[in-house]
Amino acid sequence: MREQQSGKTIDTPAKRINVWKEADVVVVGGGPGGVGAAVSAARSGAKTVLIERYGHLGGMATGGLVNIIPNMTDWSGKQHIFGITQELIDRLEKRDSVSYPKKADWGTTDRKVVDYYLDAGLGWFYVRKDLNIGRERVLYTAVVDPEVLKDELNDMVRESGAHLLLHSWGTEPLMEGTAAKGVVFESKSGRQAILAKVVIDSTGDGEIAIASGASFDGSLDPALRTSKLAIVFWLTNVDIASCEEFRASHPEEYSRLMKELLALDGHPHYFKGILQSQERCVWFHFFQSHPDGKACDPMDVEELTMMDVRARKRALITYEFFKKHIPGFERSFIMLTAPQLGIQGGRRIIGEYTLTERDMESDEVFSDTIAVLANNDFGEVSALHPALCVPFRCLVPKRIDGLLVACRAFSSADSINHCFNIIPHCLSYGQAAGCAAAMAAKAGIEPRNVDYRELRDRLVAQGVKLP
Ligand SMILES: Cc1cc2nc3c(=O)[nH]c(=O)nc-3n(C[C@H](O)[C@H](O)[C@H](O)COP(=O)(O)OP(=O)(O)OC[C@H]3O[C@@H](n4cnc5c(N)ncnc54)[C@H](O)[C@@H]3O)c2cc1C
């Protein structure tokens, strides 16, 4: 139930605030987009500050317990995403904190491999039916340990030379006309400012860009993944073999119980934890539609509160039901609920170029391509066009200078955003934005005017594969 608002307004007094630092590049938000941006800007020689509202980096990939990095190959097994994403996976591998199909199995139709992922409930992340051959194939997708990921991201940012400030909430851009000159942020140390030649908005929601006056598209199709809020939680001490035996020997009973759980507003699907040492762990990701059937609004604090309260209630209903009724769950317990409510989509800025479904069918290699992404989710279209190029202009808001957007709020129609806003994609946008921001800061030019050939060469030198 929405609270009645008072209807009153007040003026707050203007206040002189401390300039905490002057930098070349300030990045707001330390999720996949922000980490990619900060690391890339600092490695490109820019004096860089990264501010993040929570006490850890990774955004949804860690705080949201969304620990799956999918779609790095297309159906055939050809890898498209490299750069910082691949580097991160290599770093996690050294710490035994990542799991993915071995290279020889990318694109395989081998039933044993396909079934391993289907059986874990992870088909959406790992398996696609290749319409060209009529068979299911395995993608290169990695699951990562979110706790090790937090530590590794801290290391990566620190090693890059970027200055990290946690527990700091970017609240507004500092504007001179239509040019961003820095940001104001709030923390336990009070209200302070960071001045910068380029601001990168990696808040996920395009919060800073939109506050700077950038136009945006907030439309969300209630049928799409991006219009739902979600919670993830992990149950452990589960005897998965007993549960599977029960499912196999009593399929009708299991199905009846799951229907009963659904009627109680619980969630009947889990993924098997496939990380090392997670043999007794299952993951629940449940997506919540708005009770009124409309798209959820991740910018409405009352709605966020209502959905978070509801999600946690549903998590407990689910846990208690499994524990009581499903063999194997008797001694289970909730290991962790994601501290962050899952937000999958929302407002997208209107950039110098807006990616739409038409782009998937054109095979256009833009003259300013900064990322090539596997196109795995559009059936017949994916069969004919296995990859999609993303131009740098999708990160440049129209009319606003000194600012780039490197997160899921990149300029795109919601019909395309829902498939190209995930972790490896946002890392790629961040890597490109950080590099461009460093170039712009050094040359004293607007980010929109950086020399694309030089940007391309620099990204390629950083391990990004571009056409
Ligand atoms: C339940 C669920 C399951 C998903 N599953 C997958 C999956 O398996 N694989 C996958 O790749 N993707 C998945 N996604 C999508 C994916 O998590 C996101 O699209 C991706 O994390 C977006 O990255 P981002 O950097 O744009 O934003 P985020 O990950 O949201 O990061 C934004 C960061 O900015 C910080 N921030 C926000 N505002 C401010 C501010 N004003 N000041 C300072 N800091 C701020 C946030 O705290 C956060 O750290 C899933 C999403 C959900 C909700």
Short mmCIF file of C-alpha atoms and ligand atoms in Angstrom, two decimals:
data_model
loop_
_atom_site.label_atom_id
_atom_site.label_comp_id
_atom_site.label_asym_id
_atom_site.label_seq_id
_atom_site.Cartn_x
_atom_site.Cartn_y
_atom_site.Cartn_z
CA MET A 1 0.00 0.00 0.00
CA ARG A 2 1.48 3.33 -1.08
CA GLU A 3 1.88 5.94 1.66
CA GLN A 4 0.02 9.19 1.25
CA GLN A 5 2.66 11.87 0.58
CA SER A 6 2.43 15.14 2.47
CA GLY A 7 2.19 17.32 -0.64
CA LYS A 8 4.41 19.95 1.04
CA THR A 9 7.79 21.15 -0.27
CA ILE A 10 10.66 22.98 1.45
CA ASP A 11 13.78 24.78 0.22
CA THR A 12 17.09 23.46 1.52
CA PRO A 13 19.84 26.05 2.08
CA ALA A 14 22.76 26.18 -0.38
CA LYS A 15 25.90 24.84 1.29
CA ARG A 16 29.64 25.17 0.57
CA ILE A 17 31.09 21.66 0.43
CA ASN A 18 34.55 20.13 0.46
CA VAL A 19 36.11 19.08 -2.87
CA TRP A 20 37.43 15.72 -1.80
CA LYS A 21 39.53 15.19 -4.95
CA GLU A 22 40.17 16.47 -8.45
CA ALA A 23 40.52 13.68 -10.98
CA ASP A 24 40.57 13.03 -14.70
CA VAL A 25 37.77 10.47 -14.51
CA VAL A 26 35.20 9.74 -11.81
CA VAL A 27 33.14 6.57 -12.09
CA VAL A 28 29.90 6.32 -10.10
CA GLY A 29 28.86 2.74 -9.29
CA GLY A 30 31.13 -0.28 -8.86
CA GLY A 31 29.13 -3.01 -10.62
CA PRO A 32 30.41 -4.79 -13.73
CA GLY A 33 30.14 -1.60 -15.81
CA GLY A 34 31.85 0.58 -13.20
CA VAL A 35 34.70 -1.80 -12.45
CA GLY A 36 35.36 -2.21 -16.19
CA ALA A 37 35.35 1.57 -16.59
CA ALA A 38 37.56 2.40 -13.60
CA VAL A 39 40.16 -0.29 -14.35
CA SER A 40 40.31 0.65 -18.00
CA ALA A 41 40.52 4.43 -17.35
CA ALA A 42 43.28 4.00 -14.75
CA ARG A 43 45.23 1.57 -16.93
CA SER A 44 44.96 4.11 -19.74
CA GLY A 45 46.78 6.63 -17.58
CA ALA A 46 43.88 8.66 -16.17
CA LYS A 47 43.76 9.77 -12.54
CA THR A 48 40.59 7.84 -11.69
CA VAL A 49 38.21 7.66 -8.73
CA LEU A 50 35.58 4.94 -8.37
CA ILE A 51 32.75 5.50 -5.89
CA GLU A 52 30.38 2.75 -4.79
CA ARG A 53 27.45 3.05 -2.37
CA TYR A 54 27.92 -0.38 -0.77
CA GLY A 55 30.92 -1.92 1.01
CA HIS A 56 31.99 -4.10 -1.90
CA LEU A 57 32.35 -4.07 -5.66
CA GLY A 58 30.58 -6.23 -8.22
CA GLY A 59 27.03 -4.84 -8.11
CA MET A 60 24.49 -7.51 -8.88
CA ALA A 61 27.26 -10.01 -9.68
CA THR A 62 28.24 -10.15 -6.01
CA GLY A 63 25.66 -8.32 -3.85
CA GLY A 64 22.80 -9.74 -5.92
CA LEU A 65 24.27 -13.30 -5.84
CA VAL A 66 24.02 -13.30 -9.61
CA ASN A 67 27.23 -15.23 -10.07
CA ILE A 68 26.83 -16.51 -13.60
CA ILE A 69 28.72 -14.91 -16.51
CA PRO A 70 26.95 -16.23 -19.59
CA ASN A 71 26.91 -15.89 -23.36
CA MET A 72 30.61 -15.46 -24.03
CA THR A 73 30.29 -17.70 -27.10
CA ASP A 74 27.63 -17.92 -29.77
CA TRP A 75 25.80 -21.17 -30.50
CA SER A 76 28.67 -22.52 -32.59
CA GLY A 77 31.12 -22.13 -29.71
CA LYS A 78 32.91 -19.07 -31.13
CA GLN A 79 34.03 -16.78 -28.35
CA HIS A 80 33.12 -13.11 -28.80
CA ILE A 81 33.72 -11.60 -25.37
CA PHE A 82 37.32 -11.30 -24.22
CA GLY A 83 38.92 -8.25 -22.55
CA ILE A 84 38.39 -7.63 -18.85
CA THR A 85 35.75 -10.39 -18.62
CA GLN A 86 38.20 -13.05 -19.76
CA GLU A 87 40.94 -11.56 -17.58
CA LEU A 88 38.66 -11.79 -14.56
CA ILE A 89 37.85 -15.41 -15.28
CA ASP A 90 41.57 -16.20 -15.64
CA ARG A 91 42.28 -14.51 -12.31
CA LEU A 92 39.48 -16.42 -10.57
CA GLU A 93 40.71 -19.66 -12.10
CA LYS A 94 44.02 -19.22 -10.27
CA ARG A 95 41.99 -19.19 -7.05
CA ASP A 96 39.81 -22.22 -7.94
CA SER A 97 36.82 -19.92 -7.81
CA VAL A 98 35.27 -20.34 -11.23
CA SER A 99 33.70 -23.19 -13.14
CA TYR A 100 32.97 -23.38 -16.88
CA PRO A 101 32.83 -26.02 -19.61
CA LYS A 102 36.25 -26.91 -20.97
CA LYS A 103 37.12 -25.15 -24.22
CA ALA A 104 36.69 -28.27 -26.34
CA ASP A 105 33.04 -28.35 -25.19
CA TRP A 106 32.07 -24.83 -26.26
CA GLY A 107 29.42 -25.41 -28.90
CA THR A 108 29.38 -29.17 -28.29
CA THR A 109 26.23 -31.20 -28.90
CA ASP A 110 27.58 -34.04 -26.72
CA ARG A 111 24.53 -35.21 -24.78
CA LYS A 112 26.51 -35.86 -21.60
CA VAL A 113 27.74 -32.28 -21.42
CA VAL A 114 24.40 -30.76 -22.46
CA ASP A 115 22.56 -32.88 -19.90
CA TYR A 116 24.95 -31.92 -17.10
CA TYR A 117 23.85 -28.29 -17.37
CA LEU A 118 20.19 -29.06 -18.06
CA ASP A 119 20.13 -31.37 -15.07
CA ALA A 120 21.56 -28.60 -12.87
CA GLY A 121 18.62 -26.41 -13.94
CA LEU A 122 21.05 -24.04 -15.66
CA GLY A 123 19.89 -24.53 -19.24
CA TRP A 124 19.05 -20.85 -19.78
CA PHE A 125 22.64 -19.95 -19.03
CA TYR A 126 24.46 -22.82 -20.73
CA VAL A 127 22.35 -24.47 -23.42
CA ARG A 128 20.80 -23.21 -26.65
CA LYS A 129 19.06 -25.11 -29.41
CA ASP A 130 21.00 -24.39 -32.60
CA LEU A 131 18.24 -23.97 -35.17
CA ASN A 132 20.76 -24.48 -37.99
CA ILE A 133 21.31 -28.09 -36.95
CA GLY A 134 18.25 -28.72 -34.78
CA ARG A 135 20.32 -29.76 -31.75
CA GLU A 136 21.20 -28.34 -28.36
CA ARG A 137 24.67 -26.94 -27.83
CA VAL A 138 26.68 -25.75 -24.84
CA LEU A 139 27.77 -22.11 -24.42
CA TYR A 140 30.90 -20.78 -22.74
CA THR A 141 29.39 -19.53 -19.49
CA ALA A 142 31.21 -19.27 -16.17
CA VAL A 143 29.94 -19.42 -12.60
CA VAL A 144 32.06 -17.58 -10.08
CA ASP A 145 32.38 -17.48 -6.32
CA PRO A 146 30.90 -14.09 -5.38
CA GLU A 147 33.00 -13.71 -2.23
CA VAL A 148 36.28 -14.32 -4.07
CA LEU A 149 35.01 -12.08 -6.86
CA LYS A 150 34.60 -9.20 -4.38
CA ASP A 151 38.20 -9.59 -3.27
CA GLU A 152 39.52 -9.99 -6.82
CA LEU A 153 37.68 -6.86 -7.99
CA ASN A 154 39.19 -4.88 -5.10
CA ASP A 155 42.63 -6.14 -6.16
CA MET A 156 42.05 -5.38 -9.81
CA VAL A 157 40.92 -1.82 -9.10
CA ARG A 158 43.76 -1.20 -6.65
CA GLU A 159 46.39 -2.62 -9.03
CA SER A 160 45.06 -0.44 -11.85
CA GLY A 161 45.87 2.64 -9.76
CA ALA A 162 42.25 3.82 -9.53
CA HIS A 163 41.26 5.30 -6.16
CA LEU A 164 38.40 3.33 -4.62
CA LEU A 165 35.87 4.90 -2.28
CA LEU A 166 33.26 2.55 -0.85
CA HIS A 167 30.22 3.53 1.26
CA SER A 168 29.84 6.60 -0.94
CA TRP A 169 26.59 7.39 -2.71
CA GLY A 170 26.81 9.61 -5.81
CA THR A 171 23.86 11.96 -5.52
CA GLU A 172 24.10 14.55 -8.28
CA PRO A 173 26.27 15.66 -11.15
CA LEU A 174 28.04 19.01 -10.98
CA MET A 175 27.00 20.79 -14.15
CA GLU A 176 28.20 23.84 -16.05
CA GLY A 177 25.44 24.30 -18.58
CA THR A 178 25.15 20.95 -20.32
CA ALA A 179 28.64 19.76 -19.35
CA ALA A 180 29.31 17.46 -16.37
CA LYS A 181 32.25 18.63 -14.27
CA GLY A 182 32.13 16.13 -11.42
CA VAL A 183 29.77 14.64 -8.86
CA VAL A 184 28.48 15.29 -5.38
CA PHE A 185 28.50 12.28 -3.09
CA GLU A 186 27.22 11.51 0.41
CA SER A 187 28.88 9.28 2.95
CA LYS A 188 29.45 9.03 6.69
CA SER A 189 32.04 11.79 6.11
CA GLY A 190 29.26 14.09 4.93
CA ARG A 191 28.48 15.72 1.61
CA GLN A 192 31.52 16.20 -0.61
CA ALA A 193 32.41 16.66 -4.27
CA ILE A 194 34.80 15.15 -6.78
CA LEU A 195 35.74 17.30 -9.77
CA ALA A 196 36.59 15.43 -12.94
CA LYS A 197 37.14 15.98 -16.64
CA VAL A 198 34.87 13.05 -17.44
CA VAL A 199 32.10 11.47 -15.36
CA ILE A 200 31.12 7.87 -16.07
CA ASP A 201 27.68 6.82 -14.89
CA SER A 202 27.77 3.12 -13.98
CA THR A 203 24.92 3.22 -11.49
CA GLY A 204 22.97 0.67 -13.52
CA ASP A 205 20.01 3.05 -13.48
CA GLY A 206 21.62 5.94 -15.38
CA GLU A 207 20.95 7.99 -12.27
CA ILE A 208 23.70 10.59 -12.71
CA ALA A 209 23.24 10.94 -16.46
CA ILE A 210 19.52 11.52 -16.10
CA ALA A 211 20.05 14.03 -13.28
CA SER A 212 22.42 15.86 -15.64
CA GLY A 213 19.53 16.40 -18.05
CA ALA A 214 20.14 13.47 -20.41
CA SER A 215 16.98 12.23 -22.09
CA PHE A 216 15.96 8.70 -21.34
CA ASP A 217 13.55 5.94 -22.26
CA GLY A 218 11.83 4.45 -19.23
CA SER A 219 9.44 2.17 -21.08
CA LEU A 220 9.53 -1.47 -20.03
CA ASP A 221 7.48 -4.27 -21.51
CA PRO A 222 5.92 -6.13 -18.52
CA ALA A 223 6.51 -9.39 -20.40
CA LEU A 224 10.28 -8.98 -20.44
CA ARG A 225 12.80 -10.11 -17.84
CA THR A 226 13.91 -6.49 -17.38
CA SER A 227 10.55 -5.44 -15.96
CA LYS A 228 10.83 -7.74 -12.94
CA LEU A 229 12.61 -7.38 -9.63
CA ALA A 230 14.19 -10.44 -8.12
CA ILE A 231 15.79 -11.96 -5.07
CA VAL A 232 18.40 -14.69 -5.02
CA PHE A 233 19.09 -16.93 -2.05
CA TRP A 234 21.23 -19.98 -1.45
CA LEU A 235 20.24 -23.03 0.60
CA THR A 236 22.91 -25.38 1.80
CA ASN A 237 23.25 -28.72 3.57
CA VAL A 238 20.89 -30.22 0.99
CA ASP A 239 21.12 -33.90 0.14
CA ILE A 240 20.52 -33.34 -3.56
CA ALA A 241 20.70 -37.04 -4.44
CA SER A 242 17.78 -37.82 -2.10
CA CYS A 243 15.75 -35.02 -3.59
CA GLU A 244 16.45 -36.24 -7.12
CA GLU A 245 15.58 -39.77 -6.23
CA PHE A 246 12.25 -38.54 -4.87
CA ARG A 247 11.58 -36.47 -8.00
CA ALA A 248 12.35 -39.44 -10.24
CA SER A 249 10.37 -42.00 -8.24
CA HIS A 250 7.38 -39.73 -7.40
CA PRO A 251 7.03 -37.31 -10.33
CA GLU A 252 3.33 -36.71 -9.78
CA GLU A 253 3.72 -36.12 -6.07
CA TYR A 254 6.63 -33.72 -6.69
CA SER A 255 4.64 -31.82 -9.27
CA ARG A 256 1.63 -31.61 -6.91
CA LEU A 257 3.85 -30.28 -4.13
CA MET A 258 5.38 -27.66 -6.42
CA LYS A 259 1.91 -26.49 -7.43
CA GLU A 260 1.04 -26.24 -3.75
CA LEU A 261 4.19 -24.17 -3.17
CA LEU A 262 3.29 -21.87 -6.05
CA ALA A 263 -0.17 -21.36 -4.58
CA LEU A 264 1.53 -20.28 -1.34
CA ASP A 265 3.53 -17.68 -3.35
CA GLY A 266 6.74 -19.70 -3.07
CA HIS A 267 9.19 -20.52 -5.84
CA PRO A 268 9.51 -24.09 -7.15
CA HIS A 269 12.75 -23.94 -9.19
CA TYR A 270 16.31 -24.18 -8.03
CA PHE A 271 19.70 -24.45 -9.71
CA LYS A 272 22.26 -26.89 -8.39
CA GLY A 273 25.35 -25.13 -7.09
CA ILE A 274 28.03 -26.16 -9.57
CA LEU A 275 30.94 -24.37 -7.95
CA GLN A 276 33.63 -26.44 -6.33
CA SER A 277 32.54 -27.68 -2.87
CA GLN A 278 28.92 -26.70 -3.49
CA GLU A 279 27.66 -30.27 -3.86
CA ARG A 280 25.14 -29.61 -1.07
CA CYS A 281 24.07 -26.15 -2.15
CA VAL A 282 21.16 -24.97 -4.32
CA TRP A 283 20.45 -21.50 -5.68
CA PHE A 284 17.00 -19.95 -6.00
CA HIS A 285 16.59 -16.98 -8.38
CA PHE A 286 13.11 -15.73 -8.34
CA PHE A 287 11.74 -13.03 -10.49
CA GLN A 288 8.84 -11.05 -9.19
CA SER A 289 6.30 -9.34 -11.36
CA HIS A 290 4.55 -6.31 -9.95
CA PRO A 291 1.38 -7.44 -8.14
CA ASP A 292 -0.63 -5.12 -10.43
CA GLY A 293 0.80 -6.77 -13.56
CA LYS A 294 2.71 -3.64 -14.63
CA ALA A 295 6.49 -3.31 -15.01
CA CYS A 296 8.35 -2.81 -11.71
CA ASP A 297 9.85 0.64 -11.23
CA PRO A 298 13.39 0.37 -9.80
CA MET A 299 13.43 4.14 -9.21
CA ASP A 300 10.46 4.16 -6.83
CA VAL A 301 11.66 3.70 -3.26
CA GLU A 302 8.24 2.65 -1.97
CA GLU A 303 8.01 0.00 -4.64
CA LEU A 304 11.54 -1.22 -3.90
CA THR A 305 10.60 -1.51 -0.23
CA MET A 306 7.41 -3.40 -0.98
CA MET A 307 9.15 -5.79 -3.38
CA ASP A 308 12.07 -6.44 -1.03
CA VAL A 309 9.76 -7.22 1.91
CA ARG A 310 7.68 -9.50 -0.32
CA ALA A 311 10.73 -11.24 -1.80
CA ARG A 312 12.15 -12.07 1.62
CA LYS A 313 8.80 -13.40 2.77
CA ARG A 314 8.62 -15.60 -0.35
CA ALA A 315 12.17 -16.84 0.21
CA LEU A 316 11.22 -18.03 3.69
CA ILE A 317 7.98 -19.61 2.48
CA THR A 318 10.00 -21.50 -0.14
CA TYR A 319 12.68 -22.61 2.28
CA GLU A 320 10.21 -23.78 4.93
CA PHE A 321 8.17 -25.67 2.34
CA PHE A 322 11.16 -27.51 0.87
CA LYS A 323 12.46 -28.33 4.33
CA LYS A 324 9.12 -29.72 5.45
CA HIS A 325 8.03 -31.61 2.33
CA ILE A 326 10.97 -32.51 0.08
CA PRO A 327 13.32 -35.35 0.99
CA GLY A 328 16.92 -34.15 1.12
CA PHE A 329 16.03 -30.68 2.45
CA GLU A 330 15.35 -31.77 6.06
CA ARG A 331 18.64 -30.41 7.41
CA SER A 332 19.03 -27.55 4.95
CA PHE A 333 19.41 -23.94 6.00
CA ILE A 334 19.55 -20.57 4.30
CA MET A 335 23.20 -19.89 3.75
CA LEU A 336 22.67 -16.41 2.31
CA THR A 337 20.00 -14.15 0.88
CA ALA A 338 21.28 -11.54 -1.55
CA PRO A 339 21.73 -8.28 0.33
CA GLN A 340 20.68 -6.46 -2.85
CA LEU A 341 17.26 -6.70 -4.43
CA GLY A 342 17.76 -7.84 -8.02
CA ILE A 343 17.15 -5.18 -10.59
CA GLN A 344 17.34 -6.39 -14.15
CA GLY A 345 16.52 -3.36 -16.19
CA GLY A 346 15.06 0.11 -16.09
CA ARG A 347 15.67 3.47 -17.67
CA ARG A 348 18.03 3.70 -20.63
CA ILE A 349 19.62 6.94 -21.76
CA ILE A 350 18.97 8.27 -25.24
CA GLY A 351 22.41 8.20 -26.75
CA GLU A 352 23.94 9.29 -30.03
CA TYR A 353 22.90 5.87 -31.27
CA THR A 354 20.13 3.62 -29.92
CA LEU A 355 20.49 -0.10 -30.45
CA THR A 356 17.27 -1.79 -31.55
CA GLU A 357 16.25 -5.20 -32.79
CA ARG A 358 16.84 -4.01 -36.34
CA ASP A 359 20.58 -3.93 -35.61
CA MET A 360 20.63 -7.65 -35.01
CA GLU A 361 19.39 -8.30 -38.51
CA SER A 362 21.69 -5.89 -40.30
CA ASP A 363 25.11 -7.40 -39.48
CA GLU A 364 26.41 -3.84 -39.49
CA VAL A 365 29.96 -3.39 -38.29
CA PHE A 366 29.75 0.17 -37.02
CA SER A 367 32.72 2.40 -37.68
CA ASP A 368 32.89 2.94 -33.89
CA THR A 369 32.25 -0.64 -32.70
CA ILE A 370 33.44 -1.11 -29.11
CA ALA A 371 32.02 -4.57 -28.37
CA VAL A 372 30.97 -7.67 -30.26
CA LEU A 373 28.40 -9.76 -28.40
CA ALA A 374 27.08 -13.24 -29.03
CA ASN A 375 23.46 -13.06 -30.16
CA ASN A 376 21.99 -16.17 -28.57
CA ASP A 377 18.40 -15.42 -27.64
CA PHE A 378 16.50 -14.44 -30.73
CA GLY A 379 15.71 -17.80 -32.39
CA GLU A 380 15.71 -17.52 -36.19
CA VAL A 381 17.43 -14.14 -36.03
CA SER A 382 20.25 -15.59 -33.92
CA ALA A 383 20.55 -18.48 -36.36
CA LEU A 384 21.28 -16.04 -39.18
CA HIS A 385 23.15 -13.37 -37.21
CA PRO A 386 25.26 -14.97 -34.47
CA ALA A 387 26.85 -11.72 -33.28
CA LEU A 388 25.90 -8.09 -32.66
CA CYS A 389 28.18 -5.05 -32.80
CA VAL A 390 27.69 -2.24 -30.28
CA PRO A 391 28.81 1.26 -31.28
CA PHE A 392 30.56 3.65 -28.88
CA ARG A 393 27.72 6.15 -29.51
CA CYS A 394 25.39 3.98 -27.35
CA LEU A 395 27.43 5.14 -24.34
CA VAL A 396 27.32 8.85 -25.24
CA PRO A 397 24.19 10.68 -24.09
CA LYS A 398 22.77 13.16 -26.56
CA ARG A 399 23.50 16.83 -25.78
CA ILE A 400 25.37 16.20 -22.50
CA ASP A 401 29.12 16.68 -22.47
CA GLY A 402 31.75 15.32 -20.13
CA LEU A 403 29.70 12.21 -19.42
CA LEU A 404 29.51 8.59 -20.56
CA VAL A 405 27.14 5.82 -19.50
CA ALA A 406 28.65 2.37 -18.96
CA CYS A 407 26.07 0.05 -17.45
CA ARG A 408 22.76 -1.56 -18.27
CA ALA A 409 21.34 1.95 -18.93
CA PHE A 410 23.21 2.16 -22.26
CA SER A 411 21.18 3.53 -25.15
CA SER A 412 18.97 0.67 -26.30
CA ALA A 413 15.37 -0.36 -26.81
CA ASP A 414 14.07 -2.53 -23.97
CA SER A 415 13.52 -5.37 -26.46
CA ILE A 416 17.28 -5.54 -26.98
CA ASN A 417 18.44 -4.32 -23.58
CA HIS A 418 17.00 -7.39 -21.84
CA CYS A 419 19.44 -9.65 -23.70
CA PHE A 420 22.47 -7.38 -23.86
CA ASN A 421 22.64 -5.82 -20.39
CA ILE A 422 24.23 -8.66 -18.46
CA ILE A 423 27.56 -8.93 -16.64
CA PRO A 424 30.00 -9.57 -19.54
CA HIS A 425 28.21 -6.97 -21.68
CA CYS A 426 28.42 -4.29 -18.98
CA LEU A 427 32.09 -5.11 -18.35
CA SER A 428 32.68 -4.55 -22.08
CA TYR A 429 30.84 -1.21 -22.10
CA GLY A 430 32.83 -0.18 -19.03
CA GLN A 431 36.15 -1.13 -20.57
CA ALA A 432 35.38 0.98 -23.67
CA ALA A 433 34.01 3.95 -21.71
CA GLY A 434 36.99 4.02 -19.33
CA CYS A 435 39.48 3.98 -22.17
CA ALA A 436 37.62 6.70 -24.10
CA ALA A 437 37.28 8.84 -20.96
CA ALA A 438 41.03 8.64 -20.32
CA MET A 439 41.76 9.62 -23.91
CA ALA A 440 39.34 12.55 -23.74
CA ALA A 441 40.72 13.77 -20.40
CA LYS A 442 44.30 13.65 -21.70
CA ALA A 443 43.50 15.41 -24.97
CA GLY A 444 41.19 17.97 -23.31
CA ILE A 445 38.33 17.06 -25.65
CA GLU A 446 34.80 15.81 -25.22
CA PRO A 447 34.44 12.02 -24.92
CA ARG A 448 32.13 12.06 -27.95
CA ASN A 449 35.02 13.42 -30.03
CA VAL A 450 37.70 10.84 -29.25
CA ASP A 451 39.44 9.38 -32.27
CA TYR A 452 37.73 6.05 -32.77
CA ARG A 453 40.69 4.40 -34.54
CA GLU A 454 42.89 5.16 -31.56
CA LEU A 455 40.20 3.94 -29.13
CA ARG A 456 39.91 0.75 -31.12
CA ASP A 457 43.67 0.18 -31.14
CA ARG A 458 43.85 0.74 -27.41
CA LEU A 459 40.98 -1.66 -26.70
CA VAL A 460 42.56 -4.30 -28.91
CA ALA A 461 45.83 -3.80 -27.03
CA GLN A 462 43.84 -4.43 -23.81
CA GLY A 463 42.70 -7.80 -25.16
CA VAL A 464 39.28 -6.84 -26.57
CA LYS A 465 38.46 -8.57 -29.87
CA LEU A 466 36.96 -6.13 -32.39
CA PRO A 467 36.17 -6.51 -36.07
C1 LIG B 1 17.94 -12.05 -10.29
C2 LIG B 1 18.84 -11.62 -11.38
C3 LIG B 1 19.55 -12.59 -12.04
C4 LIG B 1 20.43 -12.21 -13.02
N1 LIG B 1 21.18 -13.18 -13.57
C5 LIG B 1 22.22 -12.83 -14.33
C6 LIG B 1 23.18 -13.79 -14.66
O1 LIG B 1 23.09 -14.95 -14.27
N2 LIG B 1 24.22 -13.41 -15.42
C7 LIG B 1 24.38 -12.12 -15.85
O2 LIG B 1 25.37 -11.83 -16.52
N3 LIG B 1 23.50 -11.17 -15.52
C8 LIG B 1 22.44 -11.49 -14.76
N4 LIG B 1 21.57 -10.53 -14.35
C9 LIG B 1 21.74 -9.16 -14.85
C10 LIG B 1 22.99 -8.48 -14.32
O3 LIG B 1 23.15 -8.75 -12.97
C11 LIG B 1 22.98 -6.98 -14.52
O4 LIG B 1 22.40 -6.63 -15.75
C12 LIG B 1 24.37 -6.41 -14.44
O5 LIG B 1 24.88 -6.65 -13.15
C13 LIG B 1 24.35 -4.94 -14.74
O6 LIG B 1 25.59 -4.37 -14.41
P1 LIG B 1 25.66 -2.82 -14.08
O7 LIG B 1 27.08 -2.49 -13.83
O8 LIG B 1 24.92 -2.08 -15.14
O9 LIG B 1 24.75 -2.63 -12.78
P2 LIG B 1 24.80 -3.27 -11.33
O10 LIG B 1 25.29 -4.65 -11.33
O11 LIG B 1 23.43 -2.99 -10.76
O12 LIG B 1 25.86 -2.35 -10.60
C14 LIG B 1 25.58 -0.99 -10.29
C15 LIG B 1 26.46 -0.62 -9.13
O13 LIG B 1 26.34 0.77 -8.88
C16 LIG B 1 26.11 1.00 -7.50
N5 LIG B 1 25.33 2.24 -7.42
C17 LIG B 1 24.10 2.46 -7.89
N6 LIG B 1 23.75 3.73 -7.70
C18 LIG B 1 24.80 4.34 -7.10
C19 LIG B 1 25.04 5.66 -6.65
N7 LIG B 1 24.14 6.62 -6.81
N8 LIG B 1 26.24 5.93 -6.08
C20 LIG B 1 27.18 4.95 -5.91
N9 LIG B 1 26.99 3.67 -6.31
C21 LIG B 1 25.81 3.39 -6.91
C22 LIG B 1 25.37 -0.22 -7.03
O14 LIG B 1 25.49 -0.40 -5.65
C23 LIG B 1 26.07 -1.31 -7.83
O15 LIG B 1 27.22 -1.77 -7.20
C24 LIG B 1 20.61 -10.85 -13.39
C25 LIG B 1 19.89 -9.87 -12.74
C26 LIG B 1 19.01 -10.26 -11.74
C27 LIG B 1 18.24 -9.20 -11.05
#
